[in-house]
CSV table of C-alpha atoms and ligand atoms in Angstrom, one decimal:
chain,number,residue,atom,x,y,z
L,125,MET,CA,0.3,0.3,0.1
L,126,ALA,CA,1.6,3.3,-1.1
L,127,LYS,CA,1.9,5.8,1.9
L,128,PHE,CA,2.2,9.5,0.9
L,129,TYR,CA,2.9,11.7,4.2
L,130,ILE,CA,3.0,16.1,3.7
L,131,LEU,CA,5.6,18.0,5.9
L,132,VAL,CA,3.9,21.4,6.7
L,133,GLY,CA,5.9,24.2,8.8
L,134,PRO,CA,7.0,27.4,8.0
L,135,PRO,CA,10.6,28.1,6.4
L,136,GLY,CA,13.3,27.1,8.6
L,137,ALA,CA,11.3,24.5,10.5
L,138,GLY,CA,13.4,21.7,9.8
L,139,LYS,CA,11.1,19.9,6.8
L,140,GLY,CA,14.3,19.6,4.6
L,141,THR,CA,16.6,18.1,7.3
L,142,GLN,CA,14.1,15.8,8.3
L,143,ALA,CA,13.1,14.8,5.4
L,144,VAL,CA,16.3,13.7,3.9
L,145,ILE,CA,16.8,11.5,7.2
L,146,ILE,CA,13.2,9.8,6.8
L,147,ALA,CA,13.4,9.4,3.4
L,148,GLU,CA,16.6,7.4,4.2
L,149,LYS,CA,15.4,5.4,6.9
L,150,CYS,CA,12.1,4.2,5.2
L,151,GLY,CA,13.4,4.1,1.7
L,152,ILE,CA,10.8,6.3,0.1
L,153,PRO,CA,11.4,9.4,-2.3
L,154,HIS,CA,11.8,12.9,-0.6
L,155,ILE,CA,10.0,15.6,-3.2
L,156,SER,CA,11.3,19.0,-2.1
L,157,SER,CA,9.6,21.4,-4.5
L,158,GLY,CA,11.7,24.0,-3.5
L,159,ASN,CA,14.7,22.0,-4.6
L,160,ILE,CA,13.1,21.3,-8.0
L,161,PHE,CA,12.4,25.1,-8.7
L,162,ARG,CA,16.4,25.6,-7.7
L,163,GLU,CA,17.3,23.0,-9.9
L,164,ASN,CA,15.7,24.7,-12.7
L,165,LEU,CA,16.9,27.7,-12.2
L,166,GLN,CA,20.5,26.2,-11.9
L,167,ASN,CA,19.9,24.9,-15.4
L,168,GLU,CA,18.0,27.8,-16.7
L,169,THR,CA,15.2,25.9,-18.0
L,170,GLU,CA,11.7,27.8,-19.0
L,171,LEU,CA,10.6,26.6,-15.7
L,172,GLY,CA,13.3,27.9,-13.9
L,173,LYS,CA,12.9,31.2,-15.9
L,174,LYS,CA,9.6,31.3,-14.9
L,175,ALA,CA,10.2,30.7,-11.4
L,176,LYS,CA,12.9,33.1,-10.7
L,177,ALA,CA,11.3,36.5,-9.9
L,178,PHE,CA,8.7,35.0,-7.2
L,179,MET,CA,11.7,32.9,-5.9
L,180,GLU,CA,13.8,35.9,-5.3
L,181,LYS,CA,11.3,37.5,-3.6
L,182,GLY,CA,10.1,35.2,-1.2
L,183,GLU,CA,6.7,34.7,-3.0
L,184,LEU,CA,5.0,31.9,-3.8
L,185,VAL,CA,5.2,30.8,-7.6
L,186,PRO,CA,2.0,30.7,-9.1
L,187,ASP,CA,-0.4,27.5,-8.6
L,188,ASP,CA,-0.5,26.3,-12.0
L,189,ILE,CA,3.2,26.1,-12.7
L,190,THR,CA,3.7,24.5,-9.0
L,191,ILE,CA,1.0,21.9,-9.2
L,192,GLY,CA,2.4,20.9,-13.0
L,193,MET,CA,5.6,20.4,-11.7
L,194,VAL,CA,5.1,18.2,-8.7
L,195,THR,CA,2.4,16.2,-10.4
L,196,ASP,CA,5.0,15.6,-13.1
L,197,ARG,CA,7.5,14.3,-10.4
L,198,LEU,CA,4.9,12.3,-8.3
L,199,SER,CA,3.8,10.5,-12.2
L,200,GLN,CA,7.4,8.8,-11.9
L,201,PRO,CA,7.7,5.1,-10.9
L,202,ASP,CA,9.8,5.9,-7.9
L,203,CYS,CA,6.9,7.4,-5.9
L,204,GLU,CA,4.5,4.3,-6.8
L,205,GLN,CA,4.8,3.5,-3.4
L,206,GLY,CA,4.9,6.6,-2.0
L,207,SER,CA,6.5,9.7,-1.2
L,208,LEU,CA,7.6,12.7,1.6
L,209,LEU,CA,6.3,16.0,0.3
L,210,ASP,CA,8.5,18.9,1.5
L,211,GLY,CA,7.6,22.2,0.7
L,212,PHE,CA,4.1,21.3,-1.1
L,213,PRO,CA,1.4,21.7,-1.0
L,214,ARG,CA,1.9,25.5,0.2
L,215,THR,CA,-2.0,27.1,-0.8
L,216,PRO,CA,-5.3,25.4,-0.6
L,217,ALA,CA,-5.7,25.1,-4.3
L,218,GLN,CA,-2.1,23.1,-4.5
L,219,ALA,CA,-3.8,20.8,-1.8
L,220,GLU,CA,-7.2,20.2,-3.6
L,221,ALA,CA,-5.0,19.7,-7.0
L,222,LEU,CA,-2.6,16.6,-4.8
L,223,SER,CA,-6.1,15.1,-3.5
L,224,ALA,CA,-7.4,14.9,-7.0
L,225,PHE,CA,-4.3,13.7,-8.3
L,226,LEU,CA,-3.7,10.9,-5.7
L,227,GLU,CA,-7.2,10.0,-5.8
L,228,GLN,CA,-7.1,9.5,-9.4
L,229,HIS,CA,-4.2,7.2,-9.3
L,230,GLY,CA,-6.3,5.3,-6.0
L,231,LYS,CA,-3.8,6.7,-3.5
L,232,LYS,CA,-4.4,8.8,-0.6
L,233,ILE,CA,-2.4,10.9,1.9
L,234,ASN,CA,-1.5,9.1,5.3
L,235,ALA,CA,-0.9,11.8,7.5
L,236,VAL,CA,0.0,15.5,7.9
L,237,PRO,CA,2.7,15.8,10.0
L,238,LEU,CA,3.5,20.0,11.4
L,239,ILE,CA,6.5,20.7,12.6
L,240,ASP,CA,5.7,23.9,14.7
L,241,VAL,CA,8.8,26.6,15.6
L,242,PRO,CA,8.5,30.1,17.0
L,243,SER,CA,9.2,32.6,14.6
L,244,ASP,CA,12.5,33.9,16.3
L,245,GLU,CA,14.0,30.5,16.4
L,246,LEU,CA,13.0,30.7,12.2
L,247,ILE,CA,15.1,33.6,11.9
L,248,GLU,CA,18.1,32.3,13.6
L,249,ARG,CA,18.2,29.2,11.6
L,250,LEU,CA,17.7,30.6,8.2
L,251,SER,CA,20.3,33.4,8.8
L,252,GLY,CA,22.8,30.5,9.5
L,253,ARG,CA,22.0,28.0,6.8
L,254,TRP,CA,24.3,26.7,4.6
L,255,THR,CA,23.1,24.3,1.4
L,256,CYS,CA,24.9,22.2,-0.7
L,257,LYS,CA,24.8,22.8,-4.3
L,258,ALA,CA,24.6,19.2,-5.2
L,259,GLU,CA,21.4,18.0,-3.8
L,260,GLY,CA,20.2,21.1,-1.2
L,261,HIS,CA,21.4,19.2,2.2
L,262,VAL,CA,21.6,22.0,4.9
L,263,TYR,CA,23.9,22.7,7.7
L,264,HIS,CA,23.9,25.2,10.7
L,265,PRO,CA,27.2,26.4,12.4
L,266,LYS,CA,25.5,26.3,15.5
L,267,PHE,CA,23.2,23.4,15.2
L,268,LYS,CA,24.4,21.2,12.3
L,269,PRO,CA,28.1,22.0,11.4
L,270,PRO,CA,29.2,19.9,8.8
L,271,LYS,CA,32.5,17.5,9.3
L,272,LYS,CA,34.2,19.8,6.8
L,273,GLU,CA,33.7,23.3,7.1
L,274,GLY,CA,32.2,24.8,3.8
L,275,PHE,CA,31.7,20.9,2.2
L,276,CYS,CA,28.7,18.7,2.7
L,277,ASP,CA,28.7,15.5,4.4
L,278,LEU,CA,26.9,13.4,2.0
L,279,ASP,CA,28.4,14.4,-1.1
L,280,ASP,CA,31.5,16.7,-0.3
L,281,SER,CA,29.9,19.3,-2.8
L,282,GLU,CA,30.3,23.1,-1.9
L,283,LEU,CA,28.3,25.0,0.6
L,284,TYR,CA,26.3,28.1,0.0
L,285,GLN,CA,24.0,30.8,1.3
L,286,ARG,CA,20.9,30.9,-0.4
L,287,GLU,CA,20.1,34.5,-1.7
L,288,ASP,CA,16.7,34.1,-0.3
L,289,ASP,CA,17.9,33.5,3.5
L,290,LYS,CA,18.9,37.1,4.0
L,291,ARG,CA,17.0,38.7,6.6
L,292,GLU,CA,14.5,40.9,4.7
L,293,THR,CA,13.4,38.1,2.3
L,294,VAL,CA,13.2,35.4,5.3
L,295,GLU,CA,10.5,38.2,7.0
L,296,GLN,CA,8.7,38.0,4.0
L,297,ARG,CA,8.7,34.5,3.4
L,298,ILE,CA,7.4,33.9,6.8
L,299,ARG,CA,4.5,36.4,6.4
L,300,VAL,CA,3.6,34.5,3.1
L,301,TYR,CA,3.6,31.5,5.3
L,302,ASN,CA,1.4,32.5,7.5
L,303,GLN,CA,-1.1,34.4,4.9
L,304,GLN,CA,-1.1,31.5,2.2
L,305,THR,CA,0.0,28.0,4.0
L,306,ALA,CA,-1.2,28.3,7.7
L,307,PRO,CA,-4.8,27.9,6.4
L,308,LEU,CA,-3.8,23.9,5.3
L,309,ILE,CA,-3.3,23.3,8.8
L,310,GLU,CA,-7.0,23.7,9.6
L,311,TYR,CA,-7.5,22.3,6.3
L,312,TYR,CA,-5.9,18.7,7.3
L,313,GLU,CA,-7.1,19.2,10.9
L,314,LYS,CA,-10.7,18.7,9.3
L,315,LYS,CA,-9.6,15.6,7.6
L,316,GLY,CA,-8.4,13.9,10.5
L,317,LEU,CA,-4.7,14.0,9.2
L,318,LEU,CA,-2.5,16.9,10.9
L,319,ARG,CA,0.0,15.6,13.7
L,320,LYS,CA,2.0,18.2,15.6
L,321,ILE,CA,5.6,17.9,16.4
L,322,ASP,CA,7.7,20.4,18.7
L,323,GLY,CA,10.3,21.3,15.9
L,324,SER,CA,12.1,23.2,18.5
L,325,GLN,CA,13.4,19.9,19.6
L,326,LYS,CA,17.3,18.8,19.0
L,327,ILE,CA,17.7,17.5,15.5
L,328,GLU,CA,17.5,13.5,16.7
L,329,ASP,CA,14.5,14.1,19.0
L,330,VAL,CA,12.1,15.9,16.2
L,331,THR,CA,13.0,12.7,14.0
L,332,SER,CA,12.3,10.4,16.6
L,333,ASP,CA,8.5,12.2,17.2
L,334,LEU,CA,8.3,12.2,13.1
L,335,LEU,CA,8.8,8.5,12.9
L,336,LYS,CA,5.8,7.6,15.4
L,337,VAL,CA,3.5,9.4,12.6
L,338,VAL,CA,5.5,8.4,9.6
L,339,GLU,CA,5.3,4.3,9.2
L,340,CYS,CA,8.4,3.2,7.3
Z,213,LIG,P1,13.1,23.9,6.2
Z,213,LIG,O1,13.2,23.0,4.9
Z,213,LIG,O2,11.5,23.9,6.8
Z,213,LIG,O3,13.3,25.3,5.3
Z,213,LIG,P2,15.9,23.3,6.9
Z,213,LIG,O4,15.7,21.7,7.0
Z,213,LIG,O5,16.2,23.6,5.5
Z,213,LIG,O6,14.2,23.9,6.9
Z,213,LIG,O7,16.4,23.8,8.5
Z,213,LIG,C1,16.7,25.2,8.2
Z,213,LIG,C2,18.1,25.7,9.1
Z,213,LIG,O8,17.8,25.1,10.5
Z,213,LIG,C3,19.3,24.4,8.5
Z,213,LIG,O9,20.0,25.5,8.8
Z,213,LIG,C4,19.0,23.5,9.7
Z,213,LIG,O10,20.4,22.8,9.7
Z,213,LIG,C5,18.8,24.3,10.7
Z,213,LIG,N1,18.0,23.3,11.7
Z,213,LIG,C6,17.1,22.1,10.9
Z,213,LIG,N2,16.4,21.5,12.5
Z,213,LIG,C7,16.9,21.7,13.3
Z,213,LIG,C8,16.6,21.8,14.9
Z,213,LIG,N3,16.0,20.9,14.9
Z,213,LIG,N4,17.4,22.4,15.3
Z,213,LIG,C9,18.2,23.5,15.6
Z,213,LIG,N5,18.4,23.9,14.1
Z,213,LIG,C10,17.5,23.2,13.0
Z,214,LIG,P1,11.6,27.1,2.5
Z,214,LIG,O1,11.7,25.5,3.1
Z,214,LIG,O2,13.2,27.5,3.0
Z,214,LIG,O3,10.6,27.9,2.8
Z,214,LIG,P2,11.8,26.3,-0.1
Z,214,LIG,O4,13.1,25.7,-0.5
Z,214,LIG,O5,10.5,25.2,0.3
Z,214,LIG,O6,11.9,27.2,1.1
Z,214,LIG,O7,11.1,27.1,-1.1
Z,214,LIG,C1,11.6,28.3,-1.6
Z,214,LIG,C2,10.9,29.0,-2.6
Z,214,LIG,O8,10.4,27.9,-4.1
Z,214,LIG,C3,9.4,29.3,-2.1
Z,214,LIG,O9,9.9,30.8,-1.2
Z,214,LIG,C4,9.0,29.8,-3.4
Z,214,LIG,O10,9.7,31.0,-4.1
Z,214,LIG,C5,9.5,28.5,-3.9
Z,214,LIG,N1,8.4,27.4,-4.1
Z,214,LIG,C6,8.7,26.3,-3.3
Z,214,LIG,N2,7.7,25.3,-3.2
Z,214,LIG,C7,6.5,25.9,-3.3
Z,214,LIG,C8,5.1,26.0,-3.5
Z,214,LIG,N3,4.5,24.8,-3.0
Z,214,LIG,N4,4.4,26.8,-4.2
Z,214,LIG,C9,4.8,27.9,-4.8
Z,214,LIG,N5,6.3,28.3,-4.7
Z,214,LIG,C10,6.9,27.2,-4.1
């Protein structure tokens, strides 16, 4: 039986960090809409060109572009048995489109873990976030230092600071989350799928709480 999980939480909550760990442990693909957009930006594809200005401003890329991109990814054979979604859906229209897509394929969402972290902690995390060029793995000098400074533990690629992790863009992204994505909390709560996780704990403790929700 295929299993689909959606990680919800503000920028900097730790969705990407946790998704990499859980996807590896459980052997399910990690689908990060942000990572797919950044790959398209790097490769200067048509999709990347359309998304660029929105991403730079910390705004959401329009729903039609985003939904098409993620449903294409979910149509790949490796998602047949499920996936761990990170950063999608981010609007009610995306959530509806995802449900419709899964239903068409005889599949459903199993649970929606919400990783909750107060805003002041988000800013400290994001202003120190270092991201790997190859696959988007993330580090932090205080909370998750890489073994070799400036390089990814997992693939040895170089680490960089994302342009949209500068303070004013982070503040805009948190506003956008509160306005456009936070309504999904109630949406999934009503469906009985929401599971709240305290994201201000240490990385390992968040993982063990998540593993009580995500069944491998
Ligand atoms: P998101 O994908 O939700 O935006 P990330 O996983 O990229 O968040 O994490 C944002 C930053 O916070 C990264 O620098 C990461 O190393 C750090 N981080 C992730 N989880 C924790 C945690 N539980 N405690 C402290 N820092 C964390
Ligand atoms: P974070 O987890 O740090 O908020 P992401 O890497 O998930 O950031 O997203 C980076 C940017 O990519 C967003 O600010 C937005 O411009 C775009 N993006 C990612 N996912 C979506 C989505 N589901 N809908 C619209 N835009 C998105």
